[in-house]
Coordinates of C-alpha atoms in Angstrom, one line a residue:
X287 CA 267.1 281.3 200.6
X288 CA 268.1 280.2 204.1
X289 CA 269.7 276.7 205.0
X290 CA 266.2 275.4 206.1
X291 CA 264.2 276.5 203.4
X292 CA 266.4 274.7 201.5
X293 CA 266.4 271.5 203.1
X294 CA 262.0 271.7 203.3
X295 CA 262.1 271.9 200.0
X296 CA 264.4 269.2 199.0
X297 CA 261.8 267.1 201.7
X298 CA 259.1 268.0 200.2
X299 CA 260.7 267.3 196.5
X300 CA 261.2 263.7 197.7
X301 CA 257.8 263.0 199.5
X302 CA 256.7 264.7 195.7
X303 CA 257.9 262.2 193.8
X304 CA 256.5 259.2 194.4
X305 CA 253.2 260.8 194.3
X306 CA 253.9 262.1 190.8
X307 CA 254.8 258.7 189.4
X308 CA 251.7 257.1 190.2
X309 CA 249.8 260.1 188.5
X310 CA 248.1 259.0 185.0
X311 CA 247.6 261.2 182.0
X312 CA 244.0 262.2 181.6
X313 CA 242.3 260.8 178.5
X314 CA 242.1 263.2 175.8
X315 CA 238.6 265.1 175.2
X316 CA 236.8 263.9 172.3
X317 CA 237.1 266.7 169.8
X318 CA 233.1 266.2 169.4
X319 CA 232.5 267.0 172.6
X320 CA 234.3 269.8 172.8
X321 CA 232.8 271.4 169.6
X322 CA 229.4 270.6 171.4
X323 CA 230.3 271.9 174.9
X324 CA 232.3 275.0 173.8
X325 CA 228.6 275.7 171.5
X326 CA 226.5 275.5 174.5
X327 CA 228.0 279.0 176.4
X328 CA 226.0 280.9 173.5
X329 CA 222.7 278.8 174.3
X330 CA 219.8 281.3 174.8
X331 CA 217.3 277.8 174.5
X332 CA 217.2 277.9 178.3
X333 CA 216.4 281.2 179.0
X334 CA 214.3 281.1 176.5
X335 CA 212.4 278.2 178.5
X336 CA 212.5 279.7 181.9
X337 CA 211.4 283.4 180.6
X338 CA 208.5 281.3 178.6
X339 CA 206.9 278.9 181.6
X340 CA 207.7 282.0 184.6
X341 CA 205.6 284.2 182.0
X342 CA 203.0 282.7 180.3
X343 CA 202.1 280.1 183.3
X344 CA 204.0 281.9 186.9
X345 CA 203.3 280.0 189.6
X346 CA 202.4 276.4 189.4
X347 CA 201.8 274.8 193.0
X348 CA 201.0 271.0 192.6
X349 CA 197.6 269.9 191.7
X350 CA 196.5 272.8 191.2
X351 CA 194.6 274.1 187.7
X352 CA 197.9 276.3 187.3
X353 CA 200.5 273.0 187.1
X354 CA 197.7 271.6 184.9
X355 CA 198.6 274.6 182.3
X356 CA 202.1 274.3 183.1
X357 CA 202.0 270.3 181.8
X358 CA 200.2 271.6 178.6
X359 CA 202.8 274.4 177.9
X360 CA 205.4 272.2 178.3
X361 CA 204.2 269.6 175.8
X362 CA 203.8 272.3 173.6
X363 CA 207.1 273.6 174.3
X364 CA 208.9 270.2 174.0
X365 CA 207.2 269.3 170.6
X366 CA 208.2 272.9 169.4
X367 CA 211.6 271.9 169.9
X368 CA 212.0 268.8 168.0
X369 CA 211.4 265.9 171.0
X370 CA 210.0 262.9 170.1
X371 CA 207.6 260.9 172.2
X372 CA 206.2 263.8 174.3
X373 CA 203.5 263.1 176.7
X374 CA 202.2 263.5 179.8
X375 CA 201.5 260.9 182.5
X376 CA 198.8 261.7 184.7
X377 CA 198.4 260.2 188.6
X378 CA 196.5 261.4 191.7
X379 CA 198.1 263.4 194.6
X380 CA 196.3 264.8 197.8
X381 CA 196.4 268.8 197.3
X382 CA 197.1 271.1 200.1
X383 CA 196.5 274.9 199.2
X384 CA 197.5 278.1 201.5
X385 CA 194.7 280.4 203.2
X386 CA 195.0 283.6 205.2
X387 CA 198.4 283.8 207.0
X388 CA 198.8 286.6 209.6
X389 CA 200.5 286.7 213.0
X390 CA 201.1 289.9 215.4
X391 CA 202.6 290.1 218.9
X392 CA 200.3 291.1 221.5
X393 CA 203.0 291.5 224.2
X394 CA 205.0 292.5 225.7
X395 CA 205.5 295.0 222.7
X396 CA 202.7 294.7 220.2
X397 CA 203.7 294.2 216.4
X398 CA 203.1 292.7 213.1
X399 CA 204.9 289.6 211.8
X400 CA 205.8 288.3 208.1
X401 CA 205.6 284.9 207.3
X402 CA 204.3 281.9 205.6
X403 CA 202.5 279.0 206.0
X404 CA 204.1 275.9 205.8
X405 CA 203.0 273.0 203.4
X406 CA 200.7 270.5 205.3
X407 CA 200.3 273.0 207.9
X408 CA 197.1 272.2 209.6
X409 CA 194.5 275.3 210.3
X410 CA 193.7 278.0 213.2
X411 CA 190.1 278.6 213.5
X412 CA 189.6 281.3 211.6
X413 CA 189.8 284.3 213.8
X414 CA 192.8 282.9 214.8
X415 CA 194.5 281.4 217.9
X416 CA 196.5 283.6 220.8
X417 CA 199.1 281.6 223.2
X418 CA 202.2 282.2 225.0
X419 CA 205.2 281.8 222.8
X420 CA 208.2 279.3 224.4
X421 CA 211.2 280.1 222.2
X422 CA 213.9 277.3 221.6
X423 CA 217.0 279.1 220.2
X424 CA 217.9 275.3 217.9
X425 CA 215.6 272.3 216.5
X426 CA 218.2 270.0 219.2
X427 CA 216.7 272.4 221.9
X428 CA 212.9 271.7 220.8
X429 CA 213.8 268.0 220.6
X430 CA 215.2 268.3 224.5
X431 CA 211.9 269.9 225.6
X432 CA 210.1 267.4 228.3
X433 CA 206.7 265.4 226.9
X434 CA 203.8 267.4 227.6
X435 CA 205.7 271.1 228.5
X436 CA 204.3 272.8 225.1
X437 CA 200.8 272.3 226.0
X438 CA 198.5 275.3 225.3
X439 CA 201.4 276.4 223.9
X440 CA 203.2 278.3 220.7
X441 CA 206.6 277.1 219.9
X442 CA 209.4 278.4 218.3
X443 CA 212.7 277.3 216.6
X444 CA 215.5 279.5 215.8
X445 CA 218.5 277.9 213.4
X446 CA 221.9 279.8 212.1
X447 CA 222.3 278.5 208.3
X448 CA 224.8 280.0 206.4
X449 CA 225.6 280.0 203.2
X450 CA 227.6 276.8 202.1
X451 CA 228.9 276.2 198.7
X452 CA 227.6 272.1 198.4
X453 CA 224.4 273.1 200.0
X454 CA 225.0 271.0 203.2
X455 CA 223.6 273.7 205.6
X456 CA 220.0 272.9 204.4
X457 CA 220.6 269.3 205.5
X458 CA 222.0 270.2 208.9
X459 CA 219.1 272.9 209.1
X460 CA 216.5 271.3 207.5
X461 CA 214.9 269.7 209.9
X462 CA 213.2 272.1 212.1
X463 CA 211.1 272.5 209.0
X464 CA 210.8 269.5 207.8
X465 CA 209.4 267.4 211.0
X466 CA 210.2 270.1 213.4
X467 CA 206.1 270.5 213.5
X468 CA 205.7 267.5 214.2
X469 CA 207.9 267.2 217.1
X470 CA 205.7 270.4 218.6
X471 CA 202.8 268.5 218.1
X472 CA 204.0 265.5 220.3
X473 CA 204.9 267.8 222.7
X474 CA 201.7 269.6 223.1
X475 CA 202.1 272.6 221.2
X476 CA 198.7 274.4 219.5
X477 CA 201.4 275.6 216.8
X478 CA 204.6 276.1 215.5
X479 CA 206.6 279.4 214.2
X480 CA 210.1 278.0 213.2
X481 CA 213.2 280.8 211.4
X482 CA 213.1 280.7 207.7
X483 CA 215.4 277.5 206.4
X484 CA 217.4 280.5 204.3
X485 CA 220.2 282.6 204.1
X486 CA 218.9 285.6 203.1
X487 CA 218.0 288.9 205.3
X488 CA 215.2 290.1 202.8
X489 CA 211.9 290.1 204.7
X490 CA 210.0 287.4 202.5
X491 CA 209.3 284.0 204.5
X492 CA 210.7 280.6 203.3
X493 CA 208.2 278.0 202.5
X494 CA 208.4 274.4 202.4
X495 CA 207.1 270.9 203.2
X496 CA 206.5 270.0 206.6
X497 CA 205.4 266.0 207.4
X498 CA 203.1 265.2 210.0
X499 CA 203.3 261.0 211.2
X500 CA 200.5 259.1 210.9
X501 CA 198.5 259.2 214.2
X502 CA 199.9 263.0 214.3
X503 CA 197.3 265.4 214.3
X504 CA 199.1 269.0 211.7
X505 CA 198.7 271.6 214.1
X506 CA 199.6 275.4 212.5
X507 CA 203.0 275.6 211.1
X508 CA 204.6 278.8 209.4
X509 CA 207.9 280.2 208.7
X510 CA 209.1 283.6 210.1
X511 CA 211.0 285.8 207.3
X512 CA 214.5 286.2 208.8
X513 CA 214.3 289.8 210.2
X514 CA 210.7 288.8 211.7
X515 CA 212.6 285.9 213.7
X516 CA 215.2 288.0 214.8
X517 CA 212.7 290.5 215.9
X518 CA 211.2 287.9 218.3
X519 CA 214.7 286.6 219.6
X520 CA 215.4 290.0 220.7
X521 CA 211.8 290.4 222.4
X522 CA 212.4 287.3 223.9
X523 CA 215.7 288.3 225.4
X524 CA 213.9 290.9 227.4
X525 CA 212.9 288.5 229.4
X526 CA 209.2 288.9 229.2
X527 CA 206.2 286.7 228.8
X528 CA 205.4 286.5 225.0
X529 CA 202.0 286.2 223.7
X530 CA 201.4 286.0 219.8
X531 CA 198.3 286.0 217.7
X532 CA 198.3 283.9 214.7
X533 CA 196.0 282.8 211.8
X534 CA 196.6 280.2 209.8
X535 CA 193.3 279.0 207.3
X536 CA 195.2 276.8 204.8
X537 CA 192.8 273.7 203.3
X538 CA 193.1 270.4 201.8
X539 CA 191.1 270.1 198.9
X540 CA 191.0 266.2 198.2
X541 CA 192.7 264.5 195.5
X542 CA 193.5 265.9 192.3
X543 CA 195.7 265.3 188.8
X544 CA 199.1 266.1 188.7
X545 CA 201.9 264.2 185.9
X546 CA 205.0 263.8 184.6
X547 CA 205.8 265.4 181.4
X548 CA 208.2 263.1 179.1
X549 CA 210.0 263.6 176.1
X550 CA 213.1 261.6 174.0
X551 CA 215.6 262.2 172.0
X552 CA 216.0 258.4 170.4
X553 CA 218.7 256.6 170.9
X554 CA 220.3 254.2 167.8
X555 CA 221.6 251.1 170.5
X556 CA 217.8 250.0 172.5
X557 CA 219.5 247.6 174.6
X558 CA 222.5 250.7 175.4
X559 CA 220.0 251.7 177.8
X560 CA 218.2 254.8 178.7
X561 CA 219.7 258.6 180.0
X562 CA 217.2 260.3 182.1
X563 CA 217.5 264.0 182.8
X564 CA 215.5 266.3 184.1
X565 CA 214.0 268.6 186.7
X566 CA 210.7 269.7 188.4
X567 CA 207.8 271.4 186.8
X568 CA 206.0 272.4 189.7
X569 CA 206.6 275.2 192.0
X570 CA 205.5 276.8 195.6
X571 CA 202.9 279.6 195.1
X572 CA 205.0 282.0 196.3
X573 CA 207.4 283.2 193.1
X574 CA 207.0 282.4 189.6
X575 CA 209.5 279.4 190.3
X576 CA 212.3 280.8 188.2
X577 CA 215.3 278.9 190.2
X578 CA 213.1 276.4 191.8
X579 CA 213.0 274.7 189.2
X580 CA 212.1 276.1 185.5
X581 CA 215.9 276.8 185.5
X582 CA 216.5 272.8 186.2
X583 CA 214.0 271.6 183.3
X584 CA 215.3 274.4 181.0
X585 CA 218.8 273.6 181.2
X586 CA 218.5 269.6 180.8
X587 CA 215.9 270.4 178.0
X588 CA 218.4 273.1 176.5
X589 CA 221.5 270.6 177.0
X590 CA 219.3 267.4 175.3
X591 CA 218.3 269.3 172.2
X592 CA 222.1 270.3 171.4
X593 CA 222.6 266.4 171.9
X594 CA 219.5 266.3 169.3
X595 CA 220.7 268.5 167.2
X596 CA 224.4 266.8 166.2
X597 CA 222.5 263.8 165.4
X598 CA 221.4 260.5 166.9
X599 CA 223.2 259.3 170.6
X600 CA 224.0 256.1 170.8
X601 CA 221.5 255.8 173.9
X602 CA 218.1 257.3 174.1
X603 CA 217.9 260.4 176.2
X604 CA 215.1 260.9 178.3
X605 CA 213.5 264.1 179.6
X606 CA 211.3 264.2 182.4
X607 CA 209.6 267.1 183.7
X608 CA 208.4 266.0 187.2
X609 CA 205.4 267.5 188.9
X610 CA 204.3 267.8 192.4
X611 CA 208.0 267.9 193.5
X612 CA 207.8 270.4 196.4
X613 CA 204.9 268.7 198.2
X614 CA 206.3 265.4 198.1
X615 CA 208.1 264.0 195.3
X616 CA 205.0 262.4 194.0
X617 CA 206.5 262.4 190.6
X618 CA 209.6 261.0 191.2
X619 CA 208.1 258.2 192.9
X620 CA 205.4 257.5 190.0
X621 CA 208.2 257.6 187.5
X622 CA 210.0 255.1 189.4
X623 CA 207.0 252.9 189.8
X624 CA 205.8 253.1 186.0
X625 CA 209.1 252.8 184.4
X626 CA 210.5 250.0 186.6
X627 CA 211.1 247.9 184.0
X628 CA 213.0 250.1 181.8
X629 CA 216.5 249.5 181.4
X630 CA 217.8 252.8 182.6
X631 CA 221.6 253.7 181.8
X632 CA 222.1 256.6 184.5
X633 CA 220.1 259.1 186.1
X634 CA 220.5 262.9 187.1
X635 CA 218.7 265.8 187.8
X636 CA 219.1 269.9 188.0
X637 CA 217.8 270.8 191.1
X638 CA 219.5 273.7 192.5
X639 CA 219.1 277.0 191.2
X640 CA 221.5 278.6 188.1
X641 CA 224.2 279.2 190.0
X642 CA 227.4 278.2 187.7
X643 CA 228.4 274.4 188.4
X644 CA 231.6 273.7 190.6
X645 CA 231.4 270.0 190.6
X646 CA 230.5 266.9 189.4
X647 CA 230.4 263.3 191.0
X648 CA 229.4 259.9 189.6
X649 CA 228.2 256.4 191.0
X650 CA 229.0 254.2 188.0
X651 CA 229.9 250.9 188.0
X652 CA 233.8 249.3 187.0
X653 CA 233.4 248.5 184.0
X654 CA 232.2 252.4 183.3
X655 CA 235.2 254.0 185.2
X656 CA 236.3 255.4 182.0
X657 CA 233.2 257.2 181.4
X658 CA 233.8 259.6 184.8
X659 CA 237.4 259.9 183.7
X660 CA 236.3 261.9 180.1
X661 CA 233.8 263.6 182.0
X662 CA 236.6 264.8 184.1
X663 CA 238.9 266.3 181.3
X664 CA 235.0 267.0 179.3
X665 CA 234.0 269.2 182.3
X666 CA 237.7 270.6 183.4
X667 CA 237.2 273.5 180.9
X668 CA 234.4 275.4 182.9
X669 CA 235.9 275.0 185.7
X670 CA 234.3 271.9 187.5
X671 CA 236.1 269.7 189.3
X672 CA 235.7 265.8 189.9
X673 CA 234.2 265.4 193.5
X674 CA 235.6 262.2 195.9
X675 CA 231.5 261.7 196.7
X676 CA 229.0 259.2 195.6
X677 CA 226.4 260.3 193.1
X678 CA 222.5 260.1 194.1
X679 CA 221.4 263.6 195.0
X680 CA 217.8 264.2 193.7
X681 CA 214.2 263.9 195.6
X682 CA 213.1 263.8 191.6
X683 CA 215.2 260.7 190.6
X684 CA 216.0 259.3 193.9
X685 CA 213.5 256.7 193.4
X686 CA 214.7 255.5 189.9
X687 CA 218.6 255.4 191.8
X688 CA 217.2 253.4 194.3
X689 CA 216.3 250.8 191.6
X690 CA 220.7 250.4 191.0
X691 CA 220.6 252.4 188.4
X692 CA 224.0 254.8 188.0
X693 CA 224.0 258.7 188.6
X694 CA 226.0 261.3 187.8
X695 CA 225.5 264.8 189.6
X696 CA 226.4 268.0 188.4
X697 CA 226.6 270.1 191.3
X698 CA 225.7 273.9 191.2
X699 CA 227.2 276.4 193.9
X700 CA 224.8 277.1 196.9
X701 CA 226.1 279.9 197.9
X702 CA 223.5 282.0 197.0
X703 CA 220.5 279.4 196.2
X704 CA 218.8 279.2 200.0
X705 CA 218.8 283.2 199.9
X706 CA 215.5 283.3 197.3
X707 CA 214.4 279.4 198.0
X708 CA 210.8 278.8 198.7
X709 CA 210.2 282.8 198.9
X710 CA 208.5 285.5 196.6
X711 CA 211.6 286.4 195.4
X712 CA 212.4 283.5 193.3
X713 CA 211.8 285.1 189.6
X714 CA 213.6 285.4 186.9
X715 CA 215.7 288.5 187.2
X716 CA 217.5 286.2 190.2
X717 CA 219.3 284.8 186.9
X718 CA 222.5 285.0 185.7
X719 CA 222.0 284.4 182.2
X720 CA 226.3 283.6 181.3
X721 CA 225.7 281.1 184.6
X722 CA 223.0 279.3 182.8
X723 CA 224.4 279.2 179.7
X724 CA 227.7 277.5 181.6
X725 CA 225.2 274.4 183.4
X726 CA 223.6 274.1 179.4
X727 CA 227.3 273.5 178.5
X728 CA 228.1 271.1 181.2
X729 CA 224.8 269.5 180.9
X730 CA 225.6 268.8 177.3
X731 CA 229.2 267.8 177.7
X732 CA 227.9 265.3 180.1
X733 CA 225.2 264.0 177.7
X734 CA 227.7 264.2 174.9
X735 CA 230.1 261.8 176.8
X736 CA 227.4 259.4 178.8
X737 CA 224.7 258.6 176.1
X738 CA 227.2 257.7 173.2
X739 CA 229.8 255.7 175.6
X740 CA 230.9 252.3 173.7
X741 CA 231.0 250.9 177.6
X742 CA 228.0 249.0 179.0
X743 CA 226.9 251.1 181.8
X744 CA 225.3 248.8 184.2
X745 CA 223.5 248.2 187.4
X746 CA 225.6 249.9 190.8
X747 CA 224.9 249.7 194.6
X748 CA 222.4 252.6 195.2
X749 CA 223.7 255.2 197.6
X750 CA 221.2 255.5 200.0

């Protein structure tokens, strides 16, 4: 070893030090929870769940007669195994529901397009609309585009997500779906084409919500599948006027039933406060749902049971299955609304796929502190690490969070989630049965540590 390398070394020995004195042991995992945690990587409860609502009810877009079925499954389900208190509550939601969805390039070289309607997407006539197509290569480009220059006009919006393990390209993305349309609209345009919001290069179309402003009339709004958007970027780059047929004939069908689907595992401590868990029920009517979100209501359900199982928490765990997610968080919102009053301990939610989880990150208040640091050694095992973040993720329990109530997250990779999101291929076989069994183990570590903590778990500053 030469003189230098040496003398680094001895440096970085002494800058080292200090930081190794302030470092604290780790509390010790409750040999409980480890019994129960180390159990969960042979659950087959979750699976079982998914496999069970993807076959026996498939699709189950909100309002709709098929999340109706999907509610009375899941009490079914729930009650089968061993939940007390399982209902349903009912509210009303405005239903949108997909029609015909073609679109083909008349020039300058004449093809067929895939893609997908977009939720709230107004309607074409039904033979269809044709208009020149002005392509804007980001969302930021669209936004730049003077008042008035659409008019008579097809727009669309390229983006370049890539896969990110947090997720965070969806949020960067996002938004030439999510008001993108809109921002046509104002601008003059007769309709909207924007690139799938996904990773993938499969030729199935990502779906999703779109929001149209009060006092701003939907106009026709789909989703290109990725190749298909490509296509038209490199028609586009010919230089060539570009002219595109497109037929759109989705419907809103008034106000329907949709509901929350609730179940407990009772607590022995009332005033301890309440554990809510959960996921979504409903889906888009594209796939069967599989990762989007039967895997989220199958592993808290999965991970609550074990809890169940060992014998009463100290705090009553609640299990929500949401509906009418996708379209609006409608059940999120009514949850938050009825249940104001209840004192809620913490709140999460599995919303992203069965991908193995990576990390997890709390909002808790002081005098909890100690219930994210046994979490940390709880969770260490499968490999998840503590995150420096602020918990709060969750369209489903953002509501309830909003109300001060903690949350801890338990955050599964995204590497591969935004490659099947909102397409036909999310089904079961996208899977990975040992991944799910590893989020039913975290899910019930967590649990394990959070609903029988001796510390008061009180009200915290809501993150957003």
């Amino acid at each position: 070893m030469t003189t230098r390398f040496i003398a680094a070394a001895l440096a970085a020995s002494a800058l080292a030090s200090p930081l190794l004195a302030q470092q604290v042991a780790p509390p010790p995992v409750d040999p409980a929870v480890a019994a129960l945690r180390d159990a969960a990587l042979a659950d087959n409860s979750a699976w079982d769940i998914v496999e069970g609502l993807t076959t026996e009810v498939g699709q189950r877009m909100a309002g709709t007669e098929a999340e109706a079925r999907a509610r009375t499954w899941s009490v079914a389900k729930l009650k089968a195994m061993g939940f007390q208190n399982v209902h349903i509550e009912p509210y009303r939601m405005p239903v949108w529901e997909r029609g015909a969805e073609t679109a083909e390039i008349l020039a300058p070289f004449p093809q067929k397009l895939t893609l997908a309607a977009l939720g709230n997407s107004g309607a074409t006539p039904a033979g269809g609309i044709t208009a020149e197509v002005v392509v804007f290569p980001t969302y930021n480009d669209l936004l730049a585009a003077p008042a008035g220059s659409l008019a008579g006009r097809i727009a669309y919006v390229g983006n370049a997500m890539q896969p990110t393990q947090d997720g965070s390209s969806y949020g960067a993305f996002g938004p030439a779906r999510f008001v993108g349309p809109a921002v046509a609209a104002q601008k003059g345009a007769v309709a909207i084409v924007i690139r799938s919001i996904g990773t993938d290069h499969h030729r199935f179309p990502h779906t999703g919500t779109t929001t149209f402003p009060e006092g701003v009339k939907p106009i026709p709004a789909a989703a290109l599948s990725v190749p298909d958007a490509e296509q038209l970027e490199r028609i586009a780059a010919r230089g060539k006027p570009m002219r595109m047929k497109l037929v759109l004939t989705p419907r809103r069908t008034g106000v329907r039933e949709s509901g929350n689907v609730i179940a407990e595992v009772p607590g022995t401590d009332p005033n301890a406060g309440i554990v809510l868990v959960g996921g979504h029920l409903d889906s888009w009517d594209l796939g069967t749902g599989a990762i989007d979100d039967a895997s989220g209501i199958a592993i808290t359900a999965a991970a609550a049971k074990r809890i169940m199982d060992a014998g009463r928490p100290r705090r009553t765990i609640r299990v929500v299955w949401f509906g009418a997610e996708e379209v609006g968080g409608f059940g999120g919102a009514e949850y938050a609304k009825a249940h104001a009053q209840d004192r809620h301990a913490t709140a999460s939610e599995s919303d992203f796929g069965a991908d193995r989880i990576w990390r997890f990150e709390v909002n808790l208040p002081d005098s909890a502190r100690a219930v994210g640091d046994r979490l940390q050694t709880a969770l260490a095992p499968l490999g998840i690490v503590r995150g420096p973040g602020v918990a709060g993720d969750g369209t489903d329990i953002g509501p309830t969070l909003r109300l001060g109530v903690a949350g801890i997250d338990l955050n599964q990779s995204g590497q591969q989630y935004f490659d099947t999101h909102h397409t036909p291929d999310d089904t079961i076989d996208r899977i990975d049965p040992q991944a799910l069994r590893q989020n039913v183990a975290a899910w019930t570590a967590m649990l394990a540590v959070v609903a029988n903590a001796p510390e008061e778990i009180g009200s915290v500053k809501s993150p957003r």
